[in-house]
mmCIF file of C-alpha atoms in Angstrom:
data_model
loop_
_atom_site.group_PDB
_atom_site.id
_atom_site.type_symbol
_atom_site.label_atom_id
_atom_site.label_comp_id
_atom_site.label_asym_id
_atom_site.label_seq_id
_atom_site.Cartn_x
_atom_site.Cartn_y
_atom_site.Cartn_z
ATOM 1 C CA UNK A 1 0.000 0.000 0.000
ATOM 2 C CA UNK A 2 1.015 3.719 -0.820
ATOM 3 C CA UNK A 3 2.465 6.067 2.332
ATOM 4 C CA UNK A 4 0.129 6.442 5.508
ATOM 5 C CA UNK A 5 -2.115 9.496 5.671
ATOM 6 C CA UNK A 6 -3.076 9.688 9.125
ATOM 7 C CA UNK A 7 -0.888 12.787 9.424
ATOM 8 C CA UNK A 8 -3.746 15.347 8.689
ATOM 9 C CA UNK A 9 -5.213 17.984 10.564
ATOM 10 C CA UNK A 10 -9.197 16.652 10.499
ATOM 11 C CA UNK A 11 -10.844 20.247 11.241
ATOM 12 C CA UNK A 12 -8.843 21.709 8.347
ATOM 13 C CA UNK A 13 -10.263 18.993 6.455
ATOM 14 C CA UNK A 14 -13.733 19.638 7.693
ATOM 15 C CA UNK A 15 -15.210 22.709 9.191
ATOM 16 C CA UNK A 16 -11.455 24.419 9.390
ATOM 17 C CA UNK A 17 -11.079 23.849 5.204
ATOM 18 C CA UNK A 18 -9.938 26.846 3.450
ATOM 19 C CA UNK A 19 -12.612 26.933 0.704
ATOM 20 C CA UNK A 20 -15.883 28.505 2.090
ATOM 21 C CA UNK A 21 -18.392 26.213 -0.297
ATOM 22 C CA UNK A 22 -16.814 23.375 1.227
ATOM 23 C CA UNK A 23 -16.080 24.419 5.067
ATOM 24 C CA UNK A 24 -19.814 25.083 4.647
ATOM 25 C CA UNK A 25 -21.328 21.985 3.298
ATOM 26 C CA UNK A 26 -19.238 20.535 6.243
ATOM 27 C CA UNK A 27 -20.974 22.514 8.785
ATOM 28 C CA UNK A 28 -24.726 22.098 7.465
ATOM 29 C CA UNK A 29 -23.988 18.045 7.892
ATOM 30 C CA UNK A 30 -22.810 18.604 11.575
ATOM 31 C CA UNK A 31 -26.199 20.479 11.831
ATOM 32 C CA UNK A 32 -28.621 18.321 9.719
ATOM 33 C CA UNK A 33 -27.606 14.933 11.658
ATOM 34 C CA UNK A 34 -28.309 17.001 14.990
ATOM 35 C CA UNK A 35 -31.529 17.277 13.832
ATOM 36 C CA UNK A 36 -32.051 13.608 14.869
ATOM 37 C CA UNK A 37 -32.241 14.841 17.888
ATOM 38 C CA UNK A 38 -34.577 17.780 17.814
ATOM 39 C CA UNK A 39 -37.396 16.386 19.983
ATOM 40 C CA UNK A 40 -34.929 15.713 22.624
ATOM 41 C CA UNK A 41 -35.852 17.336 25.857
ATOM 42 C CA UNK A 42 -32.692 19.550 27.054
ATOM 43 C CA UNK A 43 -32.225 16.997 29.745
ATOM 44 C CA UNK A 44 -31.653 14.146 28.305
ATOM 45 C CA UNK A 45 -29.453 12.257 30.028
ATOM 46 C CA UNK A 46 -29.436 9.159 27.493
ATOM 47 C CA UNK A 47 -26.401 7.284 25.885
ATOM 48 C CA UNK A 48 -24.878 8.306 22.452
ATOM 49 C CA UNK A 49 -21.884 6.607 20.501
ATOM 50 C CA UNK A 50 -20.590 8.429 17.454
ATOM 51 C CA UNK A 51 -18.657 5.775 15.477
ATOM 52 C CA UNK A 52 -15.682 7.196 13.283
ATOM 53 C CA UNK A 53 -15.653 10.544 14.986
ATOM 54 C CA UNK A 54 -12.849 12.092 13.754
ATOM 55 C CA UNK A 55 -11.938 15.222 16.018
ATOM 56 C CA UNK A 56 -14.880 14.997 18.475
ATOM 57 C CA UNK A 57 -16.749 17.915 17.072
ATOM 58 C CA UNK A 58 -20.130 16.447 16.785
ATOM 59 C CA UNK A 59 -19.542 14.864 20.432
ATOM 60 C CA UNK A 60 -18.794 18.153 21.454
ATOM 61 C CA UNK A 61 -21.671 19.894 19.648
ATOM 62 C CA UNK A 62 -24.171 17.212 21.293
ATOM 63 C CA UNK A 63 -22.333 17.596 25.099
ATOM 64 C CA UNK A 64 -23.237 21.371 24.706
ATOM 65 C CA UNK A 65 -27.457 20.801 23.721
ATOM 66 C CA UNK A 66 -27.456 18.039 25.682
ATOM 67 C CA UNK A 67 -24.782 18.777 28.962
ATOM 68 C CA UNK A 68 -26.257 15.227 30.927
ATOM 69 C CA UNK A 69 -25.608 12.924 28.139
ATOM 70 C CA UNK A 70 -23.483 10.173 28.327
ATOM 71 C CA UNK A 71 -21.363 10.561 24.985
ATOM 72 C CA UNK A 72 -18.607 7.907 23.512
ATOM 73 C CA UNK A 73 -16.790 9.227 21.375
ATOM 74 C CA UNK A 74 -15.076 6.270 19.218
ATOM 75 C CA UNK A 75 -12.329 6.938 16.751
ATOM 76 C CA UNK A 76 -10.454 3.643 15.985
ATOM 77 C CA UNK A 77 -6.947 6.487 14.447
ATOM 78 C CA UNK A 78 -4.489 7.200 17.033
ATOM 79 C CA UNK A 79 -3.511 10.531 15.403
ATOM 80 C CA UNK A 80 -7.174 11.363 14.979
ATOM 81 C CA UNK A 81 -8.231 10.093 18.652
ATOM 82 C CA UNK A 82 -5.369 12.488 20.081
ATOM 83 C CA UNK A 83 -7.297 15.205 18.427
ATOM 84 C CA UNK A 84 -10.494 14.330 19.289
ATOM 85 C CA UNK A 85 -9.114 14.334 23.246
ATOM 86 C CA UNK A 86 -7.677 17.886 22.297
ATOM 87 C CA UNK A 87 -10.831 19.123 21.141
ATOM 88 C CA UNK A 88 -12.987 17.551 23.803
ATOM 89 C CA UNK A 89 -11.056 18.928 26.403
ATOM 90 C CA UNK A 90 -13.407 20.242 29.254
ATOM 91 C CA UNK A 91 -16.660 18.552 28.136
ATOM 92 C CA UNK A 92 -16.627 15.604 31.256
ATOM 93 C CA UNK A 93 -19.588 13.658 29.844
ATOM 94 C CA UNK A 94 -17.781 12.384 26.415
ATOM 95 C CA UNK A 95 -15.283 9.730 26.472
ATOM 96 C CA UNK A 96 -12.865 8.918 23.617
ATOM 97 C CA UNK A 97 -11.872 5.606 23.153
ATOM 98 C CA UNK A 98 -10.184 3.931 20.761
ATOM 99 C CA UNK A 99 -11.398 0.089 20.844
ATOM 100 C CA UNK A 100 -15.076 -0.670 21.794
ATOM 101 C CA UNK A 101 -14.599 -4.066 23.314
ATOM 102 C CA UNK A 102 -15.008 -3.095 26.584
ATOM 103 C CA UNK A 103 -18.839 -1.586 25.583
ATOM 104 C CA UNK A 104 -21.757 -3.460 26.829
ATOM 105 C CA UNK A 105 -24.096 -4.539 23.989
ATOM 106 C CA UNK A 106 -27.742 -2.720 23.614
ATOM 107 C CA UNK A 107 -26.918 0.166 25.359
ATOM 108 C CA UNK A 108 -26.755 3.157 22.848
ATOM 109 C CA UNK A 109 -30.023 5.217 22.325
ATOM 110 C CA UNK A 110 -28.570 7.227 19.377
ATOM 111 C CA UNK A 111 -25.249 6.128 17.679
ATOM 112 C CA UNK A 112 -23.998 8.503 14.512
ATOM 113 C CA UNK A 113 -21.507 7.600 11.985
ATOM 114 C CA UNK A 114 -21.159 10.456 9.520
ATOM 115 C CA UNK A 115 -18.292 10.041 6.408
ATOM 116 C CA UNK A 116 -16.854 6.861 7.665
ATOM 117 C CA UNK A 117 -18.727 3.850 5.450
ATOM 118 C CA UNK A 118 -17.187 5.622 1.688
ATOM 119 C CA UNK A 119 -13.828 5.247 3.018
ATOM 120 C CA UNK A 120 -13.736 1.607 4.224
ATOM 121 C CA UNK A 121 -13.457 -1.796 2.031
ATOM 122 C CA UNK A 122 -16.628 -4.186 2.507
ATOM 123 C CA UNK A 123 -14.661 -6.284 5.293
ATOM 124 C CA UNK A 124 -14.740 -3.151 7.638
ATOM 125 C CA UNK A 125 -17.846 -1.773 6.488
ATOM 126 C CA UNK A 126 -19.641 -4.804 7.402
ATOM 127 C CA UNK A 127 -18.122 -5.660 10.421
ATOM 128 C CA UNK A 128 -18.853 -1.895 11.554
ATOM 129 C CA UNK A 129 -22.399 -2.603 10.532
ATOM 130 C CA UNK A 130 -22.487 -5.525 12.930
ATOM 131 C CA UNK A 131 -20.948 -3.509 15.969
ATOM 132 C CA UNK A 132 -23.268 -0.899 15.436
ATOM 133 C CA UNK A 133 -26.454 -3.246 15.618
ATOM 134 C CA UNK A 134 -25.349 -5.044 18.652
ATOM 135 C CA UNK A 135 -24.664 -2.012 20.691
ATOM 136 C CA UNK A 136 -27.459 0.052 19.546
ATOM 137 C CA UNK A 137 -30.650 -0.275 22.167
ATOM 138 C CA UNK A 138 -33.935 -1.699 21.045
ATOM 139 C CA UNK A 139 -36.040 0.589 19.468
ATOM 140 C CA UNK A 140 -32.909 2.859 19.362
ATOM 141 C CA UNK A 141 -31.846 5.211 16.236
ATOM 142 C CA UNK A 142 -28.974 4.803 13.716
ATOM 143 C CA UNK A 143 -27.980 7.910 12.177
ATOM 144 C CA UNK A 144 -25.982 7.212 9.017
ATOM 145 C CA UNK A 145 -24.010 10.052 6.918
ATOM 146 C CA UNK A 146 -22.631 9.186 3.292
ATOM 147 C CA UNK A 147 -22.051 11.301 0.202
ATOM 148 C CA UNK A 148 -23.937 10.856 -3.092
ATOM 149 C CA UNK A 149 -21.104 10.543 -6.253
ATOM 150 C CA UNK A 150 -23.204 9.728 -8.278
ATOM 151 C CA UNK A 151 -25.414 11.972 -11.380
ATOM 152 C CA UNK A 152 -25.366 15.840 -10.798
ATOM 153 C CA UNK A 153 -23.534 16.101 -7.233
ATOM 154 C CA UNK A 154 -20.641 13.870 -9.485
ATOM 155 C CA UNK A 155 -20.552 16.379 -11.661
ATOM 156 C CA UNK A 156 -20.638 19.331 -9.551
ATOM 157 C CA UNK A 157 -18.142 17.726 -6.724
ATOM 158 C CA UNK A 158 -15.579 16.021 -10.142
ATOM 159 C CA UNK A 159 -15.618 19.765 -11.600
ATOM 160 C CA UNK A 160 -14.003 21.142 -8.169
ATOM 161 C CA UNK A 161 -11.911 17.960 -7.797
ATOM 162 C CA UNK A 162 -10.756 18.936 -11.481
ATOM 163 C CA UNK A 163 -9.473 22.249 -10.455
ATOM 164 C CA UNK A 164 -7.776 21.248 -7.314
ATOM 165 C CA UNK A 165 -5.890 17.944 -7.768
ATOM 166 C CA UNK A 166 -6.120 17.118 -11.846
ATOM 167 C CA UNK A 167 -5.234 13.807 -12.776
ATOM 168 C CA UNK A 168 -5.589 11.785 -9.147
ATOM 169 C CA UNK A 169 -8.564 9.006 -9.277
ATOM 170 C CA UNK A 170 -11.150 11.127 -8.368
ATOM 171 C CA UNK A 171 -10.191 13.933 -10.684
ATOM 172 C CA UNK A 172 -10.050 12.395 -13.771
ATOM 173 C CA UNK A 173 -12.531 13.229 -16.792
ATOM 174 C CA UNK A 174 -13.334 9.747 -17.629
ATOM 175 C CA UNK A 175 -13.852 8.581 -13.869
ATOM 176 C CA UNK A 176 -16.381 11.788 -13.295
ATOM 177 C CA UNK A 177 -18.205 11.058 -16.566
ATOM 178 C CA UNK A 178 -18.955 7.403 -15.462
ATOM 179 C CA UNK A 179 -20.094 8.388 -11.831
ATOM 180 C CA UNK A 180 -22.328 10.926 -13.431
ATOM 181 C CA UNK A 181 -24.158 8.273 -15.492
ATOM 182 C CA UNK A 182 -24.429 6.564 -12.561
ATOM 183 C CA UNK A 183 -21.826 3.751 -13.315
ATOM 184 C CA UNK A 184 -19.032 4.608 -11.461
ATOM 185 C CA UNK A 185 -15.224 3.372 -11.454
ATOM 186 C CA UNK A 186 -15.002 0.154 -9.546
ATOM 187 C CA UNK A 187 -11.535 0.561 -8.732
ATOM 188 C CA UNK A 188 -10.827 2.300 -5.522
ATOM 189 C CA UNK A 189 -7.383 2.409 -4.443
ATOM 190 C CA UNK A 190 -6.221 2.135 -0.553
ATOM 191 C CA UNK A 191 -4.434 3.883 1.389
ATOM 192 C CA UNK A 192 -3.141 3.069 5.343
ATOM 193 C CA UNK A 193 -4.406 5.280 7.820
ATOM 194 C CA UNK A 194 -2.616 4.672 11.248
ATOM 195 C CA UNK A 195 -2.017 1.233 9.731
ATOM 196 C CA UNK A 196 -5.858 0.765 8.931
ATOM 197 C CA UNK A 197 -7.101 0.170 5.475
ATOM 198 C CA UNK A 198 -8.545 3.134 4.405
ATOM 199 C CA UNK A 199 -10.065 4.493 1.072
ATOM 200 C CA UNK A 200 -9.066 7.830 0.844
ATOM 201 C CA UNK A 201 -11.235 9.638 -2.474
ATOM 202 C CA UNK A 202 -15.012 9.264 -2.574
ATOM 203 C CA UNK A 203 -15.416 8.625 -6.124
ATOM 204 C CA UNK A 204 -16.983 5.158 -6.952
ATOM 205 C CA UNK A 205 -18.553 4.969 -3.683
ATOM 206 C CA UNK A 206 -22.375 4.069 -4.630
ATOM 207 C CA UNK A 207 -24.767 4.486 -1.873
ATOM 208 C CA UNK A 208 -27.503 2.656 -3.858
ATOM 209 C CA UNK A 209 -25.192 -0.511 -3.454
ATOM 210 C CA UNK A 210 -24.700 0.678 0.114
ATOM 211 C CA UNK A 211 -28.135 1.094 0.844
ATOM 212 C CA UNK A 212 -28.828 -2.266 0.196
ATOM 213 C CA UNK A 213 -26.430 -4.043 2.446
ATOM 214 C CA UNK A 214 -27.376 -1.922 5.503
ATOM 215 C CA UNK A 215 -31.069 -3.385 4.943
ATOM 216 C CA UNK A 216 -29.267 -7.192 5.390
ATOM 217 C CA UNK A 217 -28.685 -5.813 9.115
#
């Protein structure tokens, strides 16, 4: 596999990134999966996992609407777990961990997982699939993020991707083209991430095809 890319900064990939458009886009997601939990009363004092979390900042969004939740805050990365601590620092109801064997099944009420499934192979993906139903409660909700490649959002996201990084798999004319007739590239090269298999580019990631295995659990 090509070099490891876990050294990046995640906020200045996300809600830090220096083009507006996209530091944007990254903040309306943060705020449209929150709405899952709009009928919340300010109370709650419930248990929430988010799975794949990156730097925290949705933990830390939910710990400040919600200051008697119990939050876990998951993030498998080393590099990225040491910035989720960093960025949780002061909010004593989320917990970052790293492994979740030590997590009692049926026990979540709400667990999130927002731009983690388009960047794992389907070993991962399922097995995440299968943590997530075992620790989520009955009658419990799943909130799942994941782009759409695919038709006009290809073409819009491949004509920025042309401008910035021309030539790499996600910025090539002919890979755009087929993702906007809704057959994308099958090919979708790995990367390590802290020694995890990782796909880095969200081209060819078809959440049709995704869809339909998350209905098998």
């Amino acid at each position: 596999m090509p070099r490891d890319y876990a050294y990046v900064d995640y906020a200045k990939l996300t809600t830090q990134e220096r083009n507006p458009v996209k530091r944007n886009l990254q903040k309306l997601r943060l705020a449209h999966s929150l709405h899952a939990l709009r009928e919340l009363p300010v109370d709650f004092s419930g248990k929430i996992l988010d799975f794949g979390a990156g730097n925290g900042e949705l933990c830390k969004q939910i710990s400040s609407r919600f200051p008697q939740s119990q939050l876990v805050c998951y993030e498998p990365a080393p590099m990225l777990r040491k910035q989720a601590l960093q960025n949780t620092q002061g909010f004593h109801n989320i917990k970052v961990v790293g492994n979740l064997q030590t997590i009692e099944n049926d026990i979540f009420d709400f667990i999130f997982c927002l731009e983690v499934f388009e960047h794992l192979p389907d070993g991962p993906l399922e097995q995440s699939l299968t943590v997530q139903k075992k620790l989520l409660k009955t009658g419990g909700r799943l909130i799942l993020g994941v782009p759409n490649e695919l038709f006009l959002p290809a073409l819009l996201k491949g004509s920025f991707r042309l401008t910035r990084r021309y030539g790499e798999v996600d910025a090539r004319p002919l890979n755009i083209l087929k993702a906007i007739f809704g057959r994308p590239p099958r090919n979708r090269p790995q990367v390590l991430f802290d020694d995890l298999p990782h796909i880095i580019r969200h081209i060819g990631f078809d959440y049709r095809k995704f869809r339909k295995t998350v209905e098998q659990y």
